[in-house]
CSV table of C-alpha atoms and ligand atoms in Angstrom, one decimal:
chain,number,residue,atom,x,y,z
A,1,UNK,CA,-14.7,4.8,-11.3
A,2,UNK,CA,-12.1,1.9,-11.0
A,3,UNK,CA,-11.3,0.1,-7.9
A,4,UNK,CA,-8.0,-1.2,-6.5
A,5,UNK,CA,-7.9,-3.7,-3.6
A,6,UNK,CA,-4.5,-3.7,-1.8
A,7,UNK,CA,-3.5,-6.2,0.9
A,8,UNK,CA,-1.2,-4.9,3.5
A,9,UNK,CA,-2.3,-1.5,2.3
A,10,UNK,CA,-1.6,0.5,5.5
A,11,UNK,CA,2.2,0.5,5.7
A,12,UNK,CA,5.3,0.3,3.5
A,13,UNK,CA,4.8,-0.8,-0.1
A,14,UNK,CA,1.1,-1.3,0.4
A,15,UNK,CA,0.6,2.3,1.6
A,16,UNK,CA,2.8,3.4,-1.3
A,17,UNK,CA,0.4,1.5,-3.8
A,18,UNK,CA,-2.6,3.0,-2.0
A,19,UNK,CA,-1.2,6.5,-2.6
A,20,UNK,CA,-0.4,5.7,-6.2
A,21,UNK,CA,-3.9,4.5,-7.0
A,22,UNK,CA,-5.7,7.1,-5.0
A,23,UNK,CA,-3.8,9.8,-6.8
A,24,UNK,CA,-4.8,8.1,-10.1
A,25,UNK,CA,-8.5,8.4,-9.1
A,26,UNK,CA,-9.1,4.8,-8.1
A,27,UNK,CA,-11.4,4.0,-5.2
A,28,UNK,CA,-9.7,1.8,-2.7
A,29,UNK,CA,-10.3,-1.3,-0.7
A,30,UNK,CA,-7.5,-1.6,1.9
A,31,UNK,CA,-7.0,-4.9,3.7
A,32,UNK,CA,-4.8,-5.4,6.9
A,33,UNK,CA,-5.2,-6.6,10.4
A,34,UNK,CA,-5.0,-3.4,12.4
A,35,UNK,CA,-8.4,-1.7,12.4
A,36,UNK,CA,-7.4,1.5,13.8
A,37,UNK,CA,-4.6,2.2,11.2
A,38,UNK,CA,-7.0,1.1,8.4
A,39,UNK,CA,-9.5,3.6,9.5
A,40,UNK,CA,-7.0,6.5,10.0
A,41,UNK,CA,-5.0,5.9,6.8
A,42,UNK,CA,-8.2,5.3,4.8
A,43,UNK,CA,-9.7,8.6,6.1
A,44,UNK,CA,-6.4,10.4,5.1
A,45,UNK,CA,-6.4,9.1,1.6
A,46,UNK,CA,-10.1,9.8,1.1
A,47,UNK,CA,-9.7,13.4,2.2
A,48,UNK,CA,-6.5,14.1,0.2
A,49,UNK,CA,-7.5,12.5,-3.1
A,50,UNK,CA,-11.3,12.7,-3.0
A,51,UNK,CA,-11.7,8.9,-3.5
A,52,UNK,CA,-13.8,6.4,-1.7
A,53,UNK,CA,-11.8,4.2,0.7
A,54,UNK,CA,-13.2,1.2,2.3
A,55,UNK,CA,-11.3,-1.1,4.6
A,56,UNK,CA,-11.5,-4.7,5.6
A,57,UNK,CA,-9.8,-6.0,8.8
A,58,UNK,CA,-8.6,-9.5,8.0
A,59,UNK,CA,-5.7,-11.7,8.8
A,60,UNK,CA,-4.7,-13.3,5.5
A,61,UNK,CA,-2.8,-16.1,7.2
A,62,UNK,CA,-6.3,-17.6,8.0
A,63,UNK,CA,-9.0,-19.2,5.9
A,64,UNK,CA,-11.6,-16.8,7.4
A,65,UNK,CA,-9.4,-13.8,6.5
A,66,UNK,CA,-9.0,-15.0,3.0
A,67,UNK,CA,-12.5,-15.8,2.4
A,68,UNK,CA,-13.7,-12.3,3.7
A,69,UNK,CA,-11.4,-10.7,1.1
A,70,UNK,CA,-12.4,-13.1,-1.7
A,71,UNK,CA,-16.0,-11.9,-1.3
A,72,UNK,CA,-14.8,-8.4,-2.3
A,73,UNK,CA,-13.0,-9.2,-5.5
A,74,UNK,CA,-15.9,-9.4,-8.0
A,75,UNK,CA,-15.7,-5.9,-9.7
A,76,UNK,CA,-12.2,-5.0,-8.5
A,77,UNK,CA,-10.1,-3.7,-11.4
A,78,UNK,CA,-6.7,-4.0,-9.7
A,79,UNK,CA,-5.6,-6.6,-7.1
A,80,UNK,CA,-2.3,-5.9,-5.3
A,81,UNK,CA,-1.2,-9.0,-3.3
A,82,UNK,CA,1.2,-7.1,-1.2
A,83,UNK,CA,0.9,-8.4,2.4
A,84,UNK,CA,3.9,-10.6,3.2
A,85,UNK,CA,6.2,-11.4,6.2
A,86,UNK,CA,9.7,-12.6,6.9
A,87,UNK,CA,10.9,-14.5,9.9
A,88,UNK,CA,13.7,-13.1,12.0
A,89,UNK,CA,15.0,-16.6,12.6
A,90,UNK,CA,16.5,-19.3,10.3
A,91,UNK,CA,15.1,-22.7,9.5
A,92,UNK,CA,14.2,-24.9,12.5
A,93,UNK,CA,14.9,-22.0,15.0
A,94,UNK,CA,11.8,-20.2,13.9
A,95,UNK,CA,9.5,-23.1,14.4
A,96,UNK,CA,7.1,-24.9,12.1
A,97,UNK,CA,4.1,-22.8,13.1
A,98,UNK,CA,5.9,-19.6,12.1
A,99,UNK,CA,7.0,-21.2,8.9
A,100,UNK,CA,3.4,-22.2,8.0
A,101,UNK,CA,2.2,-18.7,8.9
A,102,UNK,CA,4.7,-17.3,6.4
A,103,UNK,CA,3.6,-19.8,3.7
A,104,UNK,CA,-0.1,-19.2,4.4
A,105,UNK,CA,0.4,-15.4,3.9
A,106,UNK,CA,3.2,-15.2,1.3
A,107,UNK,CA,1.9,-18.0,-0.9
A,108,UNK,CA,-1.5,-19.4,-0.1
A,109,UNK,CA,-3.3,-16.0,0.3
A,110,UNK,CA,-1.7,-14.9,-3.1
A,111,UNK,CA,-2.9,-18.1,-4.8
A,112,UNK,CA,-6.4,-17.8,-3.3
A,113,UNK,CA,-6.9,-14.1,-4.0
A,114,UNK,CA,-5.5,-14.3,-7.5
A,115,UNK,CA,-7.5,-17.3,-8.4
A,116,UNK,CA,-10.8,-15.5,-7.5
A,117,UNK,CA,-9.8,-12.2,-9.0
A,118,UNK,CA,-8.4,-13.8,-12.3
A,119,UNK,CA,-11.7,-15.6,-12.8
A,120,UNK,CA,-13.8,-12.3,-12.5
A,121,UNK,CA,-11.2,-10.3,-14.6
A,122,UNK,CA,-11.2,-12.9,-17.3
A,123,UNK,CA,-15.0,-12.8,-17.5
A,124,UNK,CA,-15.0,-9.1,-17.7
A,125,UNK,CA,-12.1,-9.1,-20.2
A,126,UNK,CA,-9.8,-6.7,-18.2
A,127,UNK,CA,-8.0,-6.4,-15.0
A,128,UNK,CA,-4.6,-6.3,-13.3
A,129,UNK,CA,-3.0,-8.3,-10.6
A,130,UNK,CA,0.3,-7.1,-9.0
A,131,UNK,CA,2.0,-9.6,-6.7
A,132,UNK,CA,4.7,-8.2,-4.5
A,133,UNK,CA,7.5,-10.6,-4.5
A,134,UNK,CA,11.3,-9.9,-3.9
A,135,UNK,CA,14.7,-10.2,-5.4
A,136,UNK,CA,15.1,-12.9,-2.8
A,137,UNK,CA,13.0,-15.1,-4.9
A,138,UNK,CA,15.8,-15.3,-7.6
A,139,UNK,CA,18.1,-17.4,-5.4
A,140,UNK,CA,19.2,-18.7,-2.0
A,141,UNK,CA,20.5,-15.3,-0.8
A,142,UNK,CA,19.7,-15.9,2.8
A,143,UNK,CA,20.9,-19.4,4.0
A,144,UNK,CA,18.3,-21.0,6.2
A,145,UNK,CA,15.6,-18.7,5.1
A,146,UNK,CA,12.3,-20.1,3.7
A,147,UNK,CA,11.3,-16.6,2.7
A,148,UNK,CA,13.2,-17.0,-0.5
A,149,UNK,CA,11.3,-20.0,-1.5
A,150,UNK,CA,8.0,-18.3,-0.8
A,151,UNK,CA,9.0,-15.4,-3.1
A,152,UNK,CA,10.4,-17.8,-5.7
A,153,UNK,CA,6.9,-19.2,-5.9
A,154,UNK,CA,5.2,-15.8,-6.1
A,155,UNK,CA,7.5,-14.8,-9.1
A,156,UNK,CA,7.1,-18.0,-11.0
A,157,UNK,CA,3.4,-18.1,-10.4
A,158,UNK,CA,2.9,-14.5,-11.6
A,159,UNK,CA,5.0,-15.0,-14.7
A,160,UNK,CA,3.1,-18.2,-15.6
A,161,UNK,CA,-0.4,-16.7,-14.9
A,162,UNK,CA,0.7,-13.5,-16.6
A,163,UNK,CA,1.5,-15.4,-19.8
A,164,UNK,CA,-2.0,-16.8,-19.7
A,165,UNK,CA,-3.6,-13.5,-18.9
A,166,UNK,CA,-2.0,-11.8,-22.0
A,167,UNK,CA,-4.6,-13.5,-24.4
A,168,UNK,CA,-7.4,-12.5,-21.9
A,169,UNK,CA,-6.5,-8.8,-21.4
A,170,UNK,CA,-5.8,-9.6,-17.7
A,171,UNK,CA,-2.3,-8.3,-16.7
A,172,UNK,CA,-0.4,-10.1,-14.0
A,173,UNK,CA,3.1,-9.0,-12.8
A,174,UNK,CA,5.5,-9.8,-10.0
A,175,UNK,CA,7.1,-6.8,-8.5
A,176,UNK,CA,10.5,-7.8,-7.1
A,177,UNK,CA,12.2,-5.1,-5.0
A,178,UNK,CA,15.5,-5.3,-3.0
A,179,UNK,CA,15.6,-3.8,0.4
A,180,UNK,CA,12.9,-1.1,1.0
A,181,UNK,CA,12.6,1.1,4.0
A,182,UNK,CA,9.3,-0.1,5.6
A,183,UNK,CA,8.2,-1.8,8.8
A,184,UNK,CA,9.1,-5.2,7.4
A,185,UNK,CA,12.4,-5.8,9.1
A,186,UNK,CA,11.4,-4.4,12.5
A,187,UNK,CA,8.2,-6.4,12.6
A,188,UNK,CA,10.2,-9.6,12.1
A,189,UNK,CA,13.2,-8.5,14.3
A,190,UNK,CA,15.5,-8.7,11.3
A,191,UNK,CA,18.6,-6.6,12.0
A,192,UNK,CA,19.4,-4.0,9.4
A,193,UNK,CA,22.4,-2.3,10.8
A,194,UNK,CA,24.7,-4.3,8.4
A,195,UNK,CA,22.8,-3.4,5.2
A,196,UNK,CA,24.7,-0.7,3.5
A,197,UNK,CA,22.8,2.7,2.8
A,198,UNK,CA,23.1,2.3,-1.0
A,199,UNK,CA,21.0,-0.9,-0.9
A,200,UNK,CA,17.8,0.7,0.5
A,201,UNK,CA,15.0,1.8,-1.8
A,202,UNK,CA,12.2,4.2,-1.3
A,203,UNK,CA,8.7,2.6,-1.3
A,204,UNK,CA,7.0,5.2,-3.5
A,205,UNK,CA,9.9,5.0,-6.1
A,206,UNK,CA,9.6,1.2,-6.1
A,207,UNK,CA,5.8,1.5,-6.9
A,208,UNK,CA,6.3,4.1,-9.6
A,209,UNK,CA,9.1,2.0,-11.2
A,210,UNK,CA,6.9,-1.2,-11.1
A,211,UNK,CA,3.9,0.6,-12.5
A,212,UNK,CA,6.1,1.8,-15.4
A,213,UNK,CA,7.1,-1.7,-16.1
A,214,UNK,CA,3.4,-2.9,-15.8
A,215,UNK,CA,2.6,-0.4,-18.6
A,216,UNK,CA,5.4,-1.8,-20.6
A,217,UNK,CA,3.8,-5.3,-20.4
A,218,UNK,CA,6.4,-6.8,-18.3
A,219,UNK,CA,5.7,-10.0,-16.2
A,220,UNK,CA,8.5,-9.4,-13.8
A,221,UNK,CA,9.6,-6.0,-12.5
A,222,UNK,CA,12.9,-5.4,-10.6
A,223,UNK,CA,13.1,-1.7,-9.7
A,224,UNK,CA,16.4,0.1,-9.9
A,225,UNK,CA,19.5,-0.5,-12.0
A,226,UNK,CA,21.6,-1.8,-9.0
A,227,UNK,CA,19.0,-4.4,-8.3
A,228,UNK,CA,18.8,-5.4,-12.0
A,229,UNK,CA,22.5,-6.0,-11.8
A,230,UNK,CA,22.3,-7.9,-8.6
A,231,UNK,CA,19.5,-10.2,-9.9
A,232,UNK,CA,21.4,-10.8,-13.1
A,233,UNK,CA,24.4,-11.8,-11.1
A,234,UNK,CA,22.3,-14.1,-8.9
A,235,UNK,CA,20.6,-15.7,-11.9
A,236,UNK,CA,23.9,-16.3,-13.9
A,237,UNK,CA,26.4,-17.1,-11.1
A,238,UNK,CA,27.1,-20.9,-10.7
A,239,UNK,CA,25.0,-22.2,-7.7
A,240,UNK,CA,28.1,-23.4,-5.9
A,241,UNK,CA,29.8,-19.8,-6.0
A,242,UNK,CA,26.5,-18.2,-5.0
A,243,UNK,CA,26.0,-20.6,-2.0
A,244,UNK,CA,29.6,-20.0,-0.8
A,245,UNK,CA,29.2,-16.1,-1.1
A,246,UNK,CA,25.9,-15.9,0.8
A,247,UNK,CA,26.9,-18.4,3.5
A,248,UNK,CA,30.1,-16.3,4.1
A,249,UNK,CA,28.1,-13.0,4.2
A,250,UNK,CA,25.6,-14.5,6.6
A,251,UNK,CA,28.5,-15.7,8.8
A,252,UNK,CA,30.2,-12.3,8.6
A,253,UNK,CA,26.9,-10.5,9.3
A,254,UNK,CA,26.2,-12.8,12.3
A,255,UNK,CA,29.5,-11.8,13.8
A,256,UNK,CA,28.5,-8.1,13.3
A,257,UNK,CA,31.7,-7.4,11.2
A,258,UNK,CA,30.1,-5.6,8.3
A,259,UNK,CA,29.8,-1.9,8.9
B,1,LIG,N1,10.7,-4.1,2.9
B,1,LIG,C1,11.5,-4.8,2.1
B,1,LIG,O1,12.7,-4.7,2.1
B,1,LIG,C2,10.9,-5.8,1.2
B,1,LIG,C3,11.7,-6.2,0.0
B,1,LIG,C4,11.3,-7.1,-0.9
B,1,LIG,C5,10.0,-7.4,-0.9
B,1,LIG,N2,9.1,-7.0,0.1
B,1,LIG,C6,7.8,-7.4,0.1
B,1,LIG,O2,6.9,-6.3,0.1
B,1,LIG,C7,5.6,-6.7,0.7
B,1,LIG,C8,5.2,-5.6,1.7
B,1,LIG,O3,6.2,-5.5,2.7
B,1,LIG,P1,6.5,-4.1,3.4
B,1,LIG,O4,8.0,-4.1,3.4
B,1,LIG,O5,5.7,-3.0,2.8
B,1,LIG,O6,5.9,-4.6,4.9
B,1,LIG,P2,5.4,-3.7,6.2
B,1,LIG,O7,5.9,-2.2,6.1
B,1,LIG,O8,5.7,-4.6,7.2
B,1,LIG,O9,3.8,-3.7,5.8
B,1,LIG,C9,3.1,-4.9,5.9
B,1,LIG,C10,1.6,-4.6,5.6
B,1,LIG,O10,1.0,-5.9,5.7
B,1,LIG,C11,-0.1,-6.0,6.6
B,1,LIG,N3,0.0,-7.4,7.1
B,1,LIG,C12,0.9,-8.0,7.8
B,1,LIG,N4,0.6,-9.3,8.1
B,1,LIG,C13,-0.7,-9.3,7.6
B,1,LIG,C14,-1.7,-10.4,7.6
B,1,LIG,N5,-1.4,-11.6,8.3
B,1,LIG,N6,-2.9,-10.2,7.0
B,1,LIG,C15,-3.2,-9.0,6.5
B,1,LIG,N7,-2.3,-8.1,6.4
B,1,LIG,C16,-1.1,-8.2,7.0
B,1,LIG,C17,0.4,-5.0,7.7
B,1,LIG,O11,-0.8,-4.4,8.5
B,1,LIG,P3,-1.1,-5.1,9.7
B,1,LIG,O12,0.0,-5.4,10.6
B,1,LIG,O13,-2.1,-4.3,10.5
B,1,LIG,O14,-1.8,-6.4,9.4
B,1,LIG,C18,0.9,-3.8,6.8
B,1,LIG,O15,-0.1,-3.1,6.3
B,1,LIG,C19,5.8,-8.1,1.3
B,1,LIG,O16,5.2,-9.0,0.5
B,1,LIG,C20,7.3,-8.3,1.5
B,1,LIG,O17,7.6,-9.6,1.4
B,1,LIG,C21,9.6,-6.2,1.1
């Protein structure tokens, strides 16, 4: 039986990954901070899909949390580095401590867990690492947000390690969704009322689309045609124009004028 370890596996995209792999017959190791939800969701999945689900309560912003999860990675077939946060406030307003917490989770935990998993997978000659990034990693779409930079790192890191992994039968892919309906925005007090309905994606569809891209050997997956188009525009637009557009949109949004 194969095993998938999913960080942030109790909500949003992580829960969708958990459902996906459980339905494919994988045993699961779920990681999150909330013990009660880990136990409840794990029991639900075990019953529904007849797989073994174990859970580890760990805060991946901390060294201890990362170390506890690293201990579990030998023998894992799929690692999904999914846990990630945004900050509801822009640079300097959020505070340095919050910025460092974001970097610790969005970047440092991804580096540490990937480093350990890649080593074991390379030795075994097989394995998969999926790093959940974001379309935000393709450019400065949110003036004053360091979240974009953290996701730019995740995408670039995954692409680079993915190229190395190809010769070792270890697949590495960055999954880069746009807006997905999850707890992400409410947890960070990020207002969403200005985001038009058409921009929202469904977590299960994002995961299915990402898994199709993984099977095709892609290093970067951008689910949905509309976000492929948006990413292409972000990548090819002159930086000056992109900066002017995103700054203006942020200003309009702050004044609550988009409906
Ligand atoms: N939602 C979007 O619009 C969107 C778009 C693009 C990319 N993403 C990315 O997708 C990933 C998943 O986001 P989501 O939207 O599914 O978020 P979510 O619904 O808020 O779920 C976050 C999950 O991560 C866990 N978690 C949070 N902080 C943690 C920590 N310090 N240590 C361990 N686990 C932690 C949470 O459980 P506990 O609170 O119990 O720890 C929960 O299981 C993130 O990397 C995010 O950046 C999201």
